[in-house]
XYZ file of N, CA and C in Angstrom:
312
model
N -6.754 15.551 -5.585
C -8.009 15.603 -4.874
C -7.841 16.535 -3.685
N -8.765 17.461 -3.557
C -8.720 18.392 -2.443
C -9.316 17.725 -1.215
N -8.714 17.953 -0.086
C -9.207 17.361 1.154
C -8.472 17.947 2.327
N -8.811 17.475 3.510
C -8.118 17.932 4.709
C -7.815 16.724 5.577
N -6.793 16.866 6.406
C -6.376 15.775 7.278
C -7.048 15.939 8.630
N -7.809 14.927 9.048
C -8.500 14.952 10.326
C -8.295 13.627 11.028
N -7.664 13.663 12.193
C -7.425 12.433 12.962
C -6.727 11.367 12.149
N -5.775 11.755 11.323
C -5.001 10.776 10.570
C -5.699 10.244 9.339
N -6.887 10.766 9.018
C -7.613 10.296 7.849
C -7.801 11.473 6.911
N -7.462 11.294 5.653
C -7.696 12.331 4.670
C -9.168 12.285 4.305
N -9.848 13.390 4.490
C -11.284 13.439 4.212
C -11.532 14.367 3.023
N -12.442 13.970 2.188
C -12.859 14.830 1.097
C -13.599 16.014 1.688
N -13.745 17.068 0.926
C -14.412 18.269 1.439
C -15.837 18.000 1.882
N -16.460 16.966 1.316
C -17.829 16.651 1.715
C -17.877 15.887 3.035
N -16.705 15.651 3.661
C -16.655 14.960 4.939
C -16.557 13.455 4.807
N -16.625 12.925 3.603
C -16.523 11.485 3.389
C -15.099 10.997 3.503
N -14.931 9.727 3.450
C -13.597 9.142 3.535
C -13.145 8.722 2.149
N -13.042 9.692 1.259
C -12.688 9.417 -0.123
C -11.287 8.855 -0.265
N -10.353 9.368 0.486
C -8.971 8.890 0.416
C -8.592 8.291 1.754
N -7.873 7.226 1.729
C -7.496 6.533 2.958
C -6.202 7.104 3.536
N -5.993 6.831 4.780
C -4.779 7.231 5.471
C -3.576 6.641 4.754
N -2.518 7.407 4.628
C -1.322 6.893 3.991
C -0.656 5.853 4.879
N 0.096 4.960 4.264
C 0.789 3.925 5.015
C 1.738 4.542 6.039
N 2.391 5.640 5.668
C 3.310 6.299 6.595
C 2.622 6.798 7.846
N 1.462 7.413 7.693
C 0.756 7.896 8.877
C 0.152 6.732 9.665
N -0.212 5.658 8.977
C -0.652 4.449 9.683
C 0.492 3.887 10.519
N 1.697 3.885 9.957
C 2.856 3.403 10.706
C 3.083 4.256 11.941
N 2.909 5.563 11.821
C 3.078 6.458 12.972
C 2.015 6.167 14.032
N 0.770 5.975 13.604
C -0.302 5.638 14.553
C -0.038 4.296 15.228
N 0.453 3.331 14.447
C 0.773 2.017 15.008
C 1.925 2.109 15.994
N 2.923 2.916 15.673
C 4.047 3.112 16.587
C 3.542 3.689 17.907
N 2.621 4.648 17.836
C 2.015 5.222 19.034
C 1.220 4.160 19.794
N 0.451 3.356 19.073
C -0.326 2.280 19.698
C 0.591 1.314 20.448
N 1.688 0.909 19.791
C 2.629 -0.017 20.435
C 3.248 0.614 21.678
N 3.656 1.869 21.583
C 4.327 2.526 22.706
C 3.375 2.769 23.876
N 2.181 3.259 23.580
C 1.291 3.714 24.647
C 0.253 2.691 25.105
N -0.172 1.813 24.242
C -1.189 0.833 24.626
C -0.575 -0.536 24.941
N 0.417 -0.930 24.149
C 1.039 -2.246 24.351
C 2.338 -2.147 25.146
N 2.837 -0.916 25.351
C 4.079 -0.665 26.089
C 5.262 -1.408 25.469
N 5.353 -1.312 24.144
C 6.419 -1.959 23.379
C 7.070 -0.899 22.498
N 8.388 -0.764 22.617
C 9.126 0.162 21.765
C 9.567 -0.580 20.512
N 9.259 -0.006 19.368
C 9.618 -0.613 18.084
C 10.611 0.323 17.395
N 11.864 -0.121 17.207
C 12.903 0.765 16.689
C 12.693 1.250 15.254
N 12.071 0.434 14.414
C 11.855 0.842 13.023
C 10.605 0.153 12.479
N 10.027 0.690 11.417
C 8.828 0.088 10.835
C 9.039 -1.331 10.315
N 10.290 -1.701 10.050
C 10.575 -3.027 9.500
C 11.079 -4.030 10.536
N 11.143 -3.629 11.800
C 11.565 -4.554 12.860
C 10.601 -5.733 12.918
N 11.149 -6.946 12.921
C 10.318 -8.149 13.025
C 9.870 -8.286 14.470
N 8.593 -8.028 14.697
C 8.041 -8.011 16.050
C 8.028 -9.389 16.702
N 7.954 -10.421 15.883
C 7.917 -11.791 16.412
C 9.314 -12.319 16.675
N 10.217 -12.154 15.718
C 11.590 -12.647 15.871
C 12.320 -11.949 17.009
N 11.969 -10.689 17.276
C 12.618 -9.943 18.357
C 11.851 -10.046 19.671
N 10.811 -10.869 19.686
C 9.989 -11.126 20.883
C 9.337 -9.864 21.436
N 9.108 -8.888 20.585
C 8.381 -7.694 21.017
C 6.880 -7.962 21.083
N 6.435 -8.987 20.365
C 5.018 -9.316 20.328
C 4.862 -10.804 20.619
N 4.188 -11.114 21.735
C 3.922 -12.511 22.088
C 2.432 -12.779 21.871
N 1.947 -13.930 22.293
C 0.556 -14.302 22.026
C -0.431 -13.362 22.719
N -0.137 -12.961 23.936
C -1.018 -12.038 24.648
C -0.981 -10.668 23.970
N 0.210 -10.239 23.584
C 0.353 -8.975 22.867
C -0.371 -8.993 21.529
N -0.367 -10.133 20.864
C -1.053 -10.257 19.573
C -2.560 -10.079 19.750
N -3.123 -10.696 20.783
C -4.557 -10.550 21.046
C -4.887 -9.086 21.333
N -4.088 -8.438 22.161
C -4.311 -7.028 22.475
C -4.155 -6.170 21.222
N -3.169 -6.479 20.386
C -2.977 -5.748 19.135
C -4.220 -5.860 18.249
N -4.749 -7.063 18.099
C -5.933 -7.268 17.268
C -7.127 -6.472 17.801
N -7.285 -6.451 19.117
C -8.363 -5.666 19.723
C -8.174 -4.170 19.463
N -6.943 -3.707 19.600
C -6.655 -2.289 19.385
C -6.817 -1.891 17.917
N -6.443 -2.777 16.999
C -6.625 -2.490 15.567
C -8.107 -2.329 15.256
N -8.911 -3.202 15.820
C -10.354 -3.099 15.595
C -10.904 -1.804 16.194
N -10.478 -1.483 17.406
C -10.968 -0.302 18.098
C -10.498 0.990 17.426
N -9.214 1.078 17.135
C -8.637 2.322 16.640
C -8.874 2.550 15.156
N -8.799 1.478 14.362
C -8.878 1.630 12.907
C -10.184 1.111 12.311
N -11.018 0.485 13.131
C -12.283 -0.027 12.625
C -12.130 -1.211 11.690
N -11.027 -1.937 11.831
C -10.736 -3.084 10.965
C -10.858 -4.356 11.786
N -11.786 -5.194 11.403
C -11.969 -6.478 12.089
C -11.100 -7.534 11.420
N -10.395 -8.311 12.231
C -9.536 -9.371 11.723
C -10.250 -10.698 11.945
N -10.695 -11.297 10.866
C -11.384 -12.585 10.934
C -10.324 -13.680 11.103
N -10.465 -14.477 12.131
C -9.465 -15.512 12.424
C -9.356 -16.554 11.312
N -10.394 -16.705 10.519
C -10.322 -17.653 9.389
C -9.355 -17.165 8.318
N -9.158 -15.840 8.265
C -8.270 -15.243 7.263
C -6.948 -14.761 7.863
N -6.712 -15.060 9.128
C -5.526 -14.570 9.838
C -4.252 -15.149 9.231
N -3.323 -14.274 8.894
C -1.996 -14.684 8.411
C -0.962 -13.948 9.250
N -0.111 -14.680 9.914
C 0.867 -14.104 10.841
C 1.787 -13.088 10.171
N 2.089 -13.297 8.885
C 2.998 -12.377 8.200
C 2.438 -10.957 8.102
N 1.123 -10.805 8.223
C 0.529 -9.460 8.204
C 0.842 -8.686 9.475
N 1.392 -9.372 10.483
C 1.615 -8.754 11.785
C 3.071 -8.827 12.238
N 3.975 -9.064 11.304
C 5.404 -9.179 11.637
C 6.074 -7.849 11.908
N 5.581 -6.780 11.311
C 6.226 -5.474 11.453
C 5.178 -4.375 11.357
N 5.567 -3.178 11.773
C 4.654 -2.044 11.654
C 4.291 -1.798 10.198
N 5.260 -1.932 9.298
C 4.962 -1.704 7.885
C 3.990 -2.747 7.348
N 4.125 -4.000 7.773
C 3.192 -5.052 7.332
C 1.797 -4.813 7.902
N 1.726 -4.401 9.163
C 0.432 -4.135 9.794
C -0.238 -2.941 9.108
N 0.541 -1.894 8.827
C -0.003 -0.710 8.154
C -0.560 -1.078 6.772
N 0.161 -1.903 6.033
C -0.318 -2.336 4.715
C -1.603 -3.148 4.857
N -1.654 -4.010 5.855
C -2.837 -4.823 6.108
C -4.046 -3.940 6.424
N -3.867 -2.976 7.333
C -4.957 -2.088 7.721
C -5.421 -1.263 6.519
N -4.477 -0.722 5.752
C -4.835 0.077 4.574
C -5.629 -0.760 3.571
N -5.208 -1.997 3.351
C -5.908 -2.878 2.417
C -7.321 -3.190 2.903
N -7.464 -3.476 4.196
C -8.790 -3.792 4.746
C -9.712 -2.580 4.679
N -9.159 -1.403 4.876
C -9.972 -0.182 4.770
C -10.438 0.016 3.328
N -9.553 -0.231 2.371
C -9.928 -0.121 0.948
C -11.028 -1.122 0.619
N -10.867 -2.357 1.091
C -11.872 -3.404 0.837
C -13.220 -3.023 1.416
N -13.209 -2.385 2.568
C -14.447 -2.017 3.242
C -15.201 -0.928 2.496
N -14.464 -0.052 1.817
C -15.114 1.039 1.102
C -15.417 0.701 -0.351
N -14.902 -0.418 -0.825
C -15.119 -0.785 -2.239
C -16.491 -1.365 -2.472
């Protein structure tokens, strides 16, 4: 599929969001979000953010707000599962899945 990369989102030539951001680029955006908005350094995409105490309850609330703001993904508390937020790779997969669901 022909497209161009704009702001981390692959867009079809018609300007639509035909293809979603790759998990790798989502991980990079999340790493930036953690470093610059949450002031948390995450050594690798698979680092357990909870077990290493990089993410506490206040950080989790801020993360959820930032995910909604930056990625347009709303996290419904009725469907909240902590394992979706254990690592950058888990968060990226969660965001990618929610974006797919939103466009389906």
